[in-house]
Amino acid sequence: MPNVAPATRERVAQAAAELSYVASPAASRLASGRTSSVGVVVPFASRWFFAQVVVGAAEVLRSAGYDLLLYQLGDEDGREQFFERLPLHRRVDGALLIDVALQPDEQARLQSLGIPIAVVGGAATGVGAVGTDEAAGVELAVRHLSDLGHRSMGMLCGRPADGLRFVVPDQRRVAFLEATERLSVRTDPSWVVTTQWGIEGGAQAMETLLAEASRPTAVFAESDEIAFGALRTIRRAGLAVPGDISLVGFDDHELASVVDLTTVAQPVTDLGAAAASLLVDALDGEADPFARVVLPTSLVVRGSTAPPR
Amino acid sequence: MPNVAPATRERVAQAAAELSYVASPAASRLASGRTSSVGVVVPFASRWFFAQVVVGAAEVLRSAGYDLLLYQLGDEDGREQFFERLPLHRRVDGALLIDVALQPDEQARLQSLGIPIAVVGGAATGVGAVGTDEAAGVELAVRHLSDLGHRSMGMLCGRPADGLRFVVPDQRRVAFLEATERLSVRTDPSWVVTTQWGIEGGAQAMETLLAEASRPTAVFAESDEIAFGALRTIRRAGLAVPGDISLVGFDDHELASVVDLTTVAQPVTDLGAAAASLLVDALDGEADPFARVVLPTSLVVRGSTAPPR
DNA sequence: GTGAAAGCGCTAACAA
DNA sequence: TTGTTAGCGCTTTCAC
């Protein structure tokens, strides 16, 4: 309605507001084919990293006028069901996957939705992708320890329960092996232990490592949560951090400061915001829907690292 | 289609599955007036407690066939906008509010949606409500300390940033005062310090408490996250836990075991699941939509409490 | 019990 | 430009 006096327009808008009239989303969706909502898919909604990313995405989506439909994959069964039933079908205009390593068939299934897709972590083709510079971050950790004088290092890697696949863990393990080699730091296959993701996993992994005949003077944990578990094991074993073992994590979890953990910080909320922006731009047809964004990491030195004895 | 041979019915279903046909949600919504989705409203999606509750709710909602629309209030501005614009309007069949202390006008606004509502934490009338037995939980903490021989106790309370209102903090503070009185434990207004919610808030609150001329031998923190911050301050002040001060938290946060914190555990995920069930039942017209569920707490004794010196 | 038809409340294409 | 109309794809009601 272009030719309407501003005053009239204002009054109409006001009346609408007072009656709290809003166009029926259902009718609008049916007629236009647009849902004004995007699906955000996470393996586990409660894990710190995912929750942070969701927050970043939520803010961007809200101000762009999109509703946020949250889907939690959960265990392997849930994951299969998700890709089989595709509950996003016809319900969202776009999808945002957080740290879900897409198998080829899963990706094909997803593409069959015919909607723009963005991912955080991982690098599927044909989708927008944002992530942190994993290799650089890992190098930051290894170099820090190396600079302190550590010549032998181990690593604690996480493998999710129930066979769920992620992509970031592999990237970090590979980066660790490359960085140690580049810096001529000694490591050993028996010092790179993989267990279940999370605190309990980290605790177990460190138990395994401590049970080895020899052990490194420093340990890099793939995530702060794994490091937290490792910390618990080390302390319960009567050893001191950093006296007996230096420990570095990855994430800069909000509790890292409480346990005085040196860690590689990544801009977690920004990851979600960036991915959501990518998606929103793609939905507006305003941008390369297959863009790739890499965010930087930084080292936060706290009290869990020191020169070796 | 009642009179269809089972075999035929099966074949049709299979064909539908193969073509991955699903009824258009938009059309279905428009025709039926039902959206098959519920709105879940949280102050901050990334805080541990809220994320846990959302997970509990998500699982129940998913298996009941409801989509989960996530709304994050954020700061006071966001909250006002939410209640003014009511973005849930005509988009959801029901709403689940997590720890949002409803002002009378806000509740009225919400009721104007004309949909079933359930809340976690707090006890608005005319809605389904689930919560933990706050008073009993606080008593558990105070009694534990009292049993250890502590005759003086302080408390660290959280006040959210930006004037956002919650209801649970007040309940816990009142319960603390009642419990200490009942057990003849000494406390003091200057020992009950309220600051911003969270780790940093807890750290500050403990600084304030340590600056007092006299101080209690034990401290109860309203939440584990506040306790984590307090722990950091105590350690940085060169004091020992539990040597100099005993500390008890509330929640049984997944990291409580890492810092060896004695705490009052509450079934966080169950809260979300119970509230979601309440809502689903109300939507099915199968239950009292104003039901009230109270879940129990339990004491988890770890290493942050001991008899006073 | 079965099938046809009339909306649900918008959007978009079209005619005026 | 502006107003009109034909769907969008279901659900539900109402004849049959």
XYZ file of C-alpha atoms (C1' of nucleotides) in Angstrom:
650
model
C 0.000 0.000 0.000
C 2.301 2.714 -1.220
C -0.175 5.564 -1.556
C -1.306 5.859 1.970
C -0.793 8.918 4.080
C 1.904 8.299 6.665
C -0.510 9.232 9.442
C -3.010 6.675 8.249
C -0.374 4.058 7.858
C 0.721 4.761 11.394
C -2.791 4.473 12.745
C -3.343 1.190 11.011
C -0.105 -0.166 12.345
C -1.040 0.977 15.798
C -4.478 -0.550 15.621
C -2.916 -3.778 14.464
C -0.490 -3.687 17.353
C -3.225 -2.981 19.850
C -5.301 -5.840 18.654
C -2.044 -7.725 18.601
C -2.838 -8.884 15.145
C -0.209 -10.917 13.415
C -0.487 -12.642 10.118
C -1.196 -16.312 10.626
C 2.115 -18.049 10.150
C 0.398 -21.211 9.016
C -1.491 -19.520 6.221
C 1.523 -17.531 5.228
C 3.642 -20.630 5.054
C 1.150 -22.510 2.997
C 0.698 -19.721 0.527
C 4.286 -18.656 0.179
C 6.102 -21.892 0.756
C 8.438 -20.147 3.171
C 8.473 -21.201 6.793
C 10.565 -18.417 8.338
C 12.279 -20.920 10.496
C 15.545 -22.786 10.431
C 16.464 -26.079 11.983
C 19.458 -26.248 14.261
C 20.797 -29.765 14.663
C 23.092 -30.730 17.513
C 24.367 -34.100 18.741
C 23.697 -33.180 22.389
C 22.051 -29.929 23.295
C 23.446 -29.776 26.794
C 27.120 -30.022 26.111
C 28.837 -26.707 26.729
C 30.187 -26.264 23.229
C 26.905 -26.962 21.482
C 24.906 -24.813 23.839
C 27.257 -21.904 23.230
C 27.019 -22.285 19.489
C 23.246 -22.450 19.653
C 23.187 -19.201 21.608
C 25.259 -17.485 18.949
C 22.982 -18.780 16.220
C 19.795 -18.011 18.142
C 20.560 -14.336 18.415
C 21.300 -13.948 14.715
C 18.277 -15.967 13.643
C 15.947 -14.099 15.934
C 16.942 -10.706 14.661
C 16.658 -11.958 11.093
C 13.096 -13.029 11.826
C 13.606 -16.762 11.819
C 12.264 -19.192 14.349
C 14.740 -21.699 15.678
C 13.720 -25.324 15.610
C 16.032 -27.361 17.796
C 16.812 -30.959 16.917
C 18.913 -33.154 19.112
C 20.359 -36.249 17.493
C 21.178 -38.022 20.740
C 22.477 -41.527 20.234
C 23.131 -43.433 17.047
C 19.503 -44.523 16.833
C 18.349 -40.957 16.989
C 20.814 -40.040 14.321
C 19.613 -42.729 11.973
C 16.031 -41.777 12.527
C 16.842 -38.182 11.823
C 18.401 -38.857 8.462
C 15.780 -41.384 7.543
C 12.699 -39.418 8.471
C 14.180 -36.028 7.820
C 11.896 -34.253 10.267
C 13.152 -30.967 8.862
C 11.355 -31.705 5.619
C 9.051 -28.838 4.664
C 9.396 -27.392 8.142
C 12.393 -25.156 7.736
C 13.910 -22.884 5.134
C 17.438 -23.823 6.061
C 19.425 -26.066 8.355
C 22.392 -25.513 10.601
C 24.359 -28.589 11.652
C 26.770 -28.340 14.526
C 29.720 -30.678 14.495
C 27.991 -33.516 12.714
C 30.393 -35.350 10.426
C 28.185 -36.100 7.471
C 28.532 -39.491 5.849
C 28.068 -39.354 2.075
C 24.629 -40.927 2.254
C 23.611 -38.622 5.069
C 24.719 -35.620 3.132
C 22.823 -36.779 0.067
C 19.764 -37.241 2.202
C 20.145 -33.774 3.589
C 20.649 -32.213 0.183
C 17.429 -33.835 -0.905
C 15.668 -31.341 1.286
C 16.636 -28.756 -1.270
C 17.380 -26.076 1.270
C 20.511 -24.117 2.128
C 22.661 -25.789 4.740
C 25.442 -24.484 6.925
C 27.680 -26.452 9.228
C 29.866 -25.614 12.172
C 32.930 -27.825 12.303
C 33.741 -30.136 9.460
C 33.812 -29.258 5.821
C 31.243 -30.978 3.701
C 31.020 -29.727 0.145
C 27.951 -27.980 -1.133
C 27.205 -26.345 2.185
C 28.303 -23.226 3.994
C 30.885 -24.031 6.618
C 32.412 -22.252 9.540
C 34.988 -23.587 11.920
C 38.042 -22.684 13.864
C 41.562 -23.055 12.638
C 42.073 -26.369 14.396
C 45.597 -26.963 13.185
C 46.757 -23.518 14.245
C 45.103 -23.926 17.624
C 46.711 -27.270 18.284
C 50.039 -25.866 17.181
C 49.579 -23.051 19.707
C 49.265 -25.614 22.475
C 52.141 -27.799 21.367
C 54.418 -24.829 20.786
C 53.616 -23.401 24.200
C 54.597 -26.659 25.855
C 57.644 -26.967 23.652
C 58.708 -23.423 24.529
C 58.449 -24.347 28.180
C 60.965 -27.083 27.528
C 58.757 -30.145 27.188
C 60.295 -32.682 24.805
C 57.694 -35.423 25.246
C 53.954 -35.049 24.942
C 50.842 -37.158 25.010
C 47.334 -36.403 23.827
C 43.885 -37.307 25.072
C 41.338 -37.684 22.307
C 37.611 -38.000 22.597
C 35.436 -40.464 20.842
C 31.743 -39.939 21.373
C 29.649 -42.632 22.911
C 27.378 -44.769 20.758
C 29.463 -44.497 17.638
C 28.336 -40.985 16.812
C 30.821 -39.444 14.474
C 32.349 -36.035 14.773
C 34.957 -34.551 12.562
C 36.855 -32.151 14.770
C 38.538 -34.792 17.001
C 40.327 -36.321 14.035
C 41.509 -32.944 12.859
C 43.014 -32.218 16.248
C 44.739 -35.565 16.542
C 46.296 -35.228 13.124
C 47.332 -31.657 13.878
C 48.920 -32.815 17.122
C 50.990 -35.455 15.385
C 52.083 -32.976 12.743
C 52.954 -30.279 15.264
C 54.983 -32.575 17.483
C 56.893 -33.835 14.491
C 57.513 -30.340 13.205
C 58.804 -29.236 16.584
C 60.780 -32.446 17.090
C 58.798 -33.281 20.187
C 58.726 -36.920 21.137
C 55.417 -38.698 21.292
C 54.278 -42.272 21.117
C 51.206 -44.139 19.934
C 50.651 -45.358 23.485
C 50.622 -41.748 24.659
C 47.829 -40.796 22.321
C 44.821 -42.294 24.012
C 41.303 -42.145 22.759
C 38.313 -42.730 24.990
C 34.830 -41.564 25.417
C 34.239 -37.856 25.067
C 33.729 -35.762 28.181
C 34.855 -35.597 31.763
C 34.592 -39.279 32.533
C 36.312 -40.114 29.288
C 39.130 -37.726 30.076
C 39.495 -39.258 33.504
C 39.754 -42.756 32.019
C 42.122 -41.678 29.294
C 44.466 -40.196 31.845
C 44.297 -43.378 33.894
C 45.376 -45.301 30.839
C 48.200 -42.895 30.219
C 49.410 -43.012 33.804
C 49.465 -46.787 33.641
C 52.060 -46.713 30.863
C 55.618 -47.727 31.696
C 56.925 -44.334 30.669
C 54.922 -41.176 30.325
C 55.334 -37.754 28.753
C 55.974 -34.603 30.784
C 53.096 -32.790 29.138
C 49.649 -33.702 27.890
C 47.374 -31.978 25.425
C 43.679 -32.676 25.873
C 41.444 -32.330 22.869
C 38.900 -30.369 24.849
C 38.646 -28.670 28.201
C 36.084 -31.164 29.383
C 38.487 -33.997 28.703
C 41.173 -31.988 30.471
C 38.906 -31.566 33.495
C 38.553 -35.312 33.789
C 42.282 -35.765 33.337
C 42.902 -33.234 36.073
C 40.741 -35.200 38.464
C 42.622 -38.405 37.737
C 46.023 -36.751 38.114
C 45.109 -35.265 41.467
C 43.578 -38.473 42.728
C 46.764 -40.263 41.692
C 48.633 -37.981 44.030
C 50.430 -36.195 41.238
C 50.642 -32.439 40.800
C 49.753 -30.173 37.892
C 51.921 -28.639 36.580
C 54.616 -30.060 38.864
C 54.503 -33.607 37.584
C 52.527 -33.117 34.405
C 51.670 -30.023 32.410
C 48.207 -30.012 30.904
C 46.670 -27.948 28.108
C 43.059 -28.019 27.024
C 41.072 -26.663 24.102
C 37.944 -24.444 24.164
C 38.380 -22.029 27.043
C 35.353 -23.446 28.771
C 33.901 -21.059 31.321
C 35.226 -23.270 34.108
C 38.785 -23.411 32.839
C 39.620 -20.436 35.007
C 38.278 -22.180 38.080
C 40.633 -25.120 37.735
C 43.383 -22.844 36.419
C 43.689 -24.649 33.116
C 45.900 -23.386 30.305
C 43.914 -23.761 27.134
C 43.402 -22.830 23.513
C 40.459 -20.462 23.310
C 38.077 -20.541 20.393
C 35.252 -18.067 19.774
C 32.456 -20.528 20.303
C 29.471 -18.227 20.250
C 30.868 -16.486 17.201
C 30.956 -19.795 15.389
C 27.222 -20.131 15.779
C 26.605 -16.519 14.865
C 28.779 -16.750 11.772
C 27.113 -19.942 10.595
C 23.672 -18.465 11.150
C 24.669 -15.369 9.201
C 25.879 -17.534 6.359
C 22.546 -19.283 6.334
C 20.485 -16.123 6.543
C 22.438 -14.592 3.679
C 21.961 -17.700 1.613
C 18.230 -17.631 2.301
C 18.115 -14.029 1.180
C 19.942 -15.122 -1.934
C 22.510 -12.519 -1.104
C 25.608 -14.560 -0.731
C 27.625 -17.533 -1.763
C 25.764 -20.365 -0.066
C 28.934 -22.452 -0.024
C 31.102 -19.904 1.740
C 33.764 -21.016 4.145
C 34.650 -19.096 7.292
C 37.592 -19.881 9.537
C 37.840 -18.218 12.918
C 41.096 -17.857 14.842
C 42.093 -19.384 18.150
C 44.283 -17.947 20.871
C 46.298 -19.308 23.745
C 45.194 -18.601 27.317
C 48.040 -19.343 29.667
C 47.012 -20.269 33.188
C 48.520 -22.350 35.943
C 48.391 -25.867 34.522
C 51.575 -25.528 32.492
C 55.161 -25.015 33.614
C 58.633 -26.182 32.621
C 59.205 -29.886 33.236
C 61.033 -30.931 36.380
C -9.549 -45.781 6.234
C -10.684 -48.529 8.566
C -11.684 -51.152 6.046
C -8.448 -51.715 4.318
C -6.657 -55.004 4.292
C -3.623 -54.874 6.528
C -1.397 -55.897 3.643
C -2.659 -53.046 1.507
C -2.302 -50.625 4.327
C 1.258 -51.779 4.750
C 2.040 -51.357 1.074
C 0.642 -47.876 1.020
C 2.643 -46.917 4.059
C 5.737 -48.339 2.476
C 5.184 -46.518 -0.777
C 4.691 -43.338 1.145
C 7.901 -43.934 3.015
C 9.832 -44.637 -0.143
C 8.656 -41.476 -1.785
C 9.369 -39.887 1.553
C 5.977 -38.330 1.445
C 4.923 -36.389 4.467
C 1.830 -34.341 4.864
C 2.645 -30.681 4.420
C 2.902 -29.273 7.912
C 1.873 -25.852 6.715
C -1.357 -27.050 5.175
C -2.072 -29.260 8.106
C -1.572 -26.412 10.508
C -3.753 -24.085 8.584
C -6.573 -26.563 8.260
C -6.463 -27.955 11.761
C -5.246 -25.010 13.738
C -2.715 -27.195 15.460
C 0.970 -26.523 15.001
C 2.472 -29.650 16.513
C 5.148 -27.581 18.099
C 5.799 -26.126 21.487
C 7.840 -23.121 22.470
C 10.538 -23.540 25.053
C 11.548 -20.274 26.656
C 14.812 -19.879 28.543
C 16.606 -16.832 29.942
C 19.972 -18.027 28.593
C 20.235 -21.131 26.495
C 23.851 -21.803 27.279
C 23.756 -21.938 31.035
C 24.239 -25.470 32.266
C 20.960 -25.716 34.128
C 18.833 -24.469 31.264
C 20.605 -26.576 28.691
C 19.996 -29.669 30.810
C 16.332 -28.889 31.229
C 15.958 -28.297 27.512
C 17.484 -31.686 26.812
C 14.979 -33.354 29.090
C 12.119 -31.533 27.440
C 13.426 -32.114 23.928
C 13.379 -35.856 24.260
C 9.815 -35.955 25.551
C 8.548 -33.507 22.970
C 10.220 -35.296 20.108
C 8.720 -38.634 20.960
C 5.323 -37.015 21.382
C 5.644 -35.616 17.887
C 6.137 -31.977 18.753
C 8.718 -29.675 17.256
C 10.690 -27.624 19.735
C 10.894 -23.901 19.104
C 13.617 -22.401 21.226
C 13.295 -18.843 22.485
C 16.035 -17.152 24.424
C 15.027 -14.104 26.412
C 18.548 -12.786 26.874
C 18.665 -9.415 28.578
C 15.863 -7.274 29.937
C 15.236 -5.761 26.511
C 14.796 -9.158 25.004
C 12.435 -10.084 27.762
C 10.261 -7.043 27.225
C 10.151 -7.628 23.527
C 9.170 -11.200 24.084
C 6.181 -10.380 26.232
C 5.171 -7.473 24.058
C 5.397 -9.147 20.689
C 4.587 -12.612 21.909
C 6.427 -14.361 19.085
C 4.849 -17.597 20.221
C 1.469 -16.338 19.066
C -0.144 -18.819 16.685
C 3.147 -20.618 16.297
C 2.944 -23.136 19.075
C 0.360 -25.305 20.760
C 1.903 -24.865 24.169
C 4.722 -23.120 25.970
C 7.311 -24.251 28.465
C 9.005 -21.545 30.522
C 12.153 -22.376 32.393
C 12.840 -20.427 35.542
C 11.177 -17.235 34.405
C 9.502 -15.471 37.323
C 6.349 -14.175 35.715
C 5.206 -10.694 36.669
C 1.422 -10.398 36.807
C 1.266 -8.444 33.568
C 3.605 -10.877 31.870
C 1.514 -13.784 32.979
C -1.635 -12.111 31.721
C 0.039 -11.503 28.401
C 1.064 -15.109 28.222
C -2.391 -16.375 29.126
C -3.765 -14.275 26.289
C -2.160 -16.769 23.957
C -4.833 -19.178 25.067
C -2.530 -22.167 25.109
C -1.441 -24.551 27.848
C 1.624 -23.416 29.710
C 4.034 -25.253 31.951
C 6.862 -23.803 33.973
C 9.984 -25.197 35.555
C 10.846 -23.382 38.749
C 8.447 -20.918 40.239
C 4.790 -21.409 40.817
C 2.526 -19.191 38.820
C -1.149 -20.054 39.060
C -3.072 -21.280 36.084
C -0.128 -23.143 34.649
C 1.442 -26.525 35.101
C 4.504 -26.309 37.290
C 7.392 -28.555 38.132
C 10.265 -27.787 40.417
C 12.528 -29.256 43.008
C 11.892 -29.187 46.685
C 14.083 -26.139 47.237
C 13.483 -25.860 50.954
C 14.300 -29.507 51.556
C 17.405 -29.248 49.432
C 18.694 -26.210 51.257
C 17.953 -27.892 54.557
C 20.020 -30.861 53.407
C 22.999 -28.576 52.899
C 22.599 -26.650 56.141
C 22.026 -29.793 58.164
C 25.070 -31.461 56.674
C 27.234 -28.517 57.704
C 25.567 -28.358 61.078
C 26.164 -32.060 61.620
C 29.839 -31.485 60.868
C 29.869 -29.014 63.714
C 29.574 -25.703 61.929
C 27.766 -23.131 64.073
C 28.137 -20.159 61.739
C 27.228 -20.056 58.069
C 27.074 -17.613 55.227
C 25.306 -17.824 51.897
C 26.113 -16.645 48.404
C 23.057 -15.684 46.378
C 22.813 -14.962 42.701
C 21.065 -12.075 41.112
C 20.938 -12.232 37.345
C 22.486 -9.489 35.300
C 20.299 -6.882 33.642
C 17.529 -7.062 36.175
C 16.132 -10.315 34.850
C 14.016 -11.903 37.498
C 14.143 -15.462 38.608
C 12.186 -17.024 41.365
C 14.349 -19.840 42.642
C 17.103 -17.679 44.193
C 14.653 -16.076 46.598
C 13.266 -19.437 47.592
C 16.716 -20.684 48.450
C 17.659 -17.621 50.440
C 14.502 -17.784 52.495
C 14.985 -21.500 53.024
C 18.536 -20.882 54.173
C 17.458 -18.347 56.757
C 14.737 -20.663 58.002
C 17.020 -23.666 58.173
C 19.780 -21.872 60.033
C 17.287 -20.567 62.527
C 15.693 -23.956 62.981
C 19.082 -25.542 63.604
C 20.252 -22.662 65.774
C 23.092 -21.908 63.426
C 24.439 -18.399 63.599
C 24.298 -16.259 60.493
C 24.378 -12.574 59.765
C 22.979 -10.260 57.130
C 26.517 -9.359 56.119
C 27.247 -13.019 55.554
C 24.415 -13.392 53.077
C 25.818 -11.710 50.020
C 24.036 -11.327 46.739
C 25.840 -10.616 43.504
C 25.597 -11.394 39.889
C 24.734 -14.953 38.999
C 27.460 -17.276 37.774
C 31.131 -17.943 38.285
C 32.280 -14.344 38.278
C 29.450 -13.396 40.567
C 30.348 -16.169 42.964
C 33.962 -15.045 42.926
C 32.957 -11.488 43.775
C 30.518 -12.543 46.441
C 33.177 -14.557 48.175
C 35.560 -11.597 48.003
C 32.955 -9.515 49.753
C 32.460 -12.174 52.377
C 36.188 -12.578 52.997
C 36.482 -8.840 53.479
C 34.134 -8.938 56.450
C 35.587 -8.441 59.907
C 34.368 -11.837 61.005
C 33.377 -14.687 58.791
C 31.487 -17.945 59.082
C 33.210 -21.317 59.069
C 30.946 -22.617 56.314
C 29.314 -21.181 53.229
C 26.351 -22.366 51.222
C 26.318 -21.275 47.597
C 22.994 -21.044 45.859
C 24.330 -22.880 42.832
C 27.376 -24.865 41.869
C 28.445 -22.221 39.413
C 28.480 -19.639 42.173
C 30.379 -22.121 44.321
C 32.950 -22.578 41.554
C 33.630 -18.869 41.541
C 33.813 -18.809 45.331
C 36.277 -21.669 45.239
C 38.528 -19.714 42.924
C 38.489 -16.701 45.220
C 39.166 -18.771 48.326
C 42.132 -20.484 46.724
C 43.525 -17.250 45.354
C 43.209 -15.763 48.827
C 45.499 -18.480 50.047
C 42.823 -20.178 52.087
C 41.977 -23.852 51.975
C 38.739 -25.697 51.356
C 37.590 -27.330 53.535
C 40.403 -26.474 55.943
C 39.536 -22.832 56.411
C 36.065 -22.762 54.952
C 33.609 -25.508 54.111
C 31.614 -24.961 50.941
C 28.417 -26.538 49.687
C 26.818 -25.928 46.307
C 23.474 -26.734 44.713
C 22.807 -28.560 41.408
C 25.421 -31.279 41.108
C 26.824 -29.692 38.003
C 28.818 -32.128 35.919
C 32.021 -30.392 36.991
C 31.318 -30.536 40.702
C 33.213 -33.814 40.873
C 36.235 -32.237 39.244
C 36.611 -29.582 41.908
C 35.458 -32.022 44.584
C 32.480 -29.941 45.619
C 29.910 -31.170 48.105
C 26.540 -30.240 46.699
C 22.797 -30.739 46.706
C 21.876 -32.701 43.608
C 18.672 -32.039 41.757
C 17.348 -34.076 38.822
C 17.760 -31.354 36.243
C 16.985 -33.270 33.092
C 13.989 -34.840 34.786
C 12.616 -31.397 35.508
C 12.489 -30.668 31.808
C 11.066 -34.056 30.987
C 8.377 -33.768 33.650
C 7.366 -30.310 32.524
C 7.228 -31.415 28.911
C 5.085 -34.386 29.899
C 2.734 -32.117 31.767
C 2.409 -29.983 28.677
C 1.943 -32.879 26.305
C -0.759 -34.338 28.534
C -2.494 -30.994 28.717
C -2.377 -30.712 24.934
C -3.931 -34.128 24.658
C -6.581 -32.960 27.061
C -5.653 -35.900 29.178
C -4.593 -34.286 32.359
C -4.957 -31.488 34.802
C -3.242 -28.628 32.995
C -2.481 -26.963 36.308
C -0.733 -29.910 37.880
C 2.158 -29.388 40.217
C 5.146 -31.714 40.377
C 7.870 -31.509 42.974
C 11.032 -33.542 42.501
C 13.359 -34.480 45.360
C 16.938 -33.439 45.949
C 19.760 -35.392 47.504
C 23.049 -34.583 49.153
C 26.300 -35.507 47.412
C 29.121 -35.349 49.905
C 32.539 -34.663 48.420
C 35.695 -33.062 49.652
C 34.700 -29.430 50.123
C 33.156 -29.959 53.541
C 34.737 -30.996 56.833
C 34.394 -30.160 60.520
C 35.516 -26.634 61.359
C 39.030 -26.106 62.737
C -19.258 -45.859 6.579
C -17.612 -43.424 2.515
C -16.648 -39.737 -0.538
C -17.075 -34.932 -2.091
C -16.721 -30.179 -1.057
C -16.039 -26.176 1.667
C -13.015 -23.683 3.952
C -8.467 -22.473 6.953
C -5.961 -17.197 6.009
C -2.774 -16.004 3.623
C 0.407 -14.900 -1.148
C 1.041 -14.062 -5.826
C -0.433 -13.658 -10.178
C -3.547 -11.322 -12.847
C -6.782 -8.083 -14.669
C -8.571 -3.616 -14.537
C -0.438 1.054 -9.831
C -4.513 -1.003 -7.320
C -8.035 -4.402 -6.488
C -9.511 -9.066 -7.390
C -9.100 -13.971 -7.499
C -7.238 -18.371 -7.628
C -4.897 -21.472 -5.341
C -1.417 -23.442 -1.384
C -2.639 -28.863 0.726
C -4.564 -30.187 4.213
C -8.941 -31.124 7.867
C -13.555 -31.477 8.726
C -18.087 -31.430 7.905
C -21.872 -32.882 5.493
C -24.383 -35.271 2.225
C -24.895 -39.801 0.340
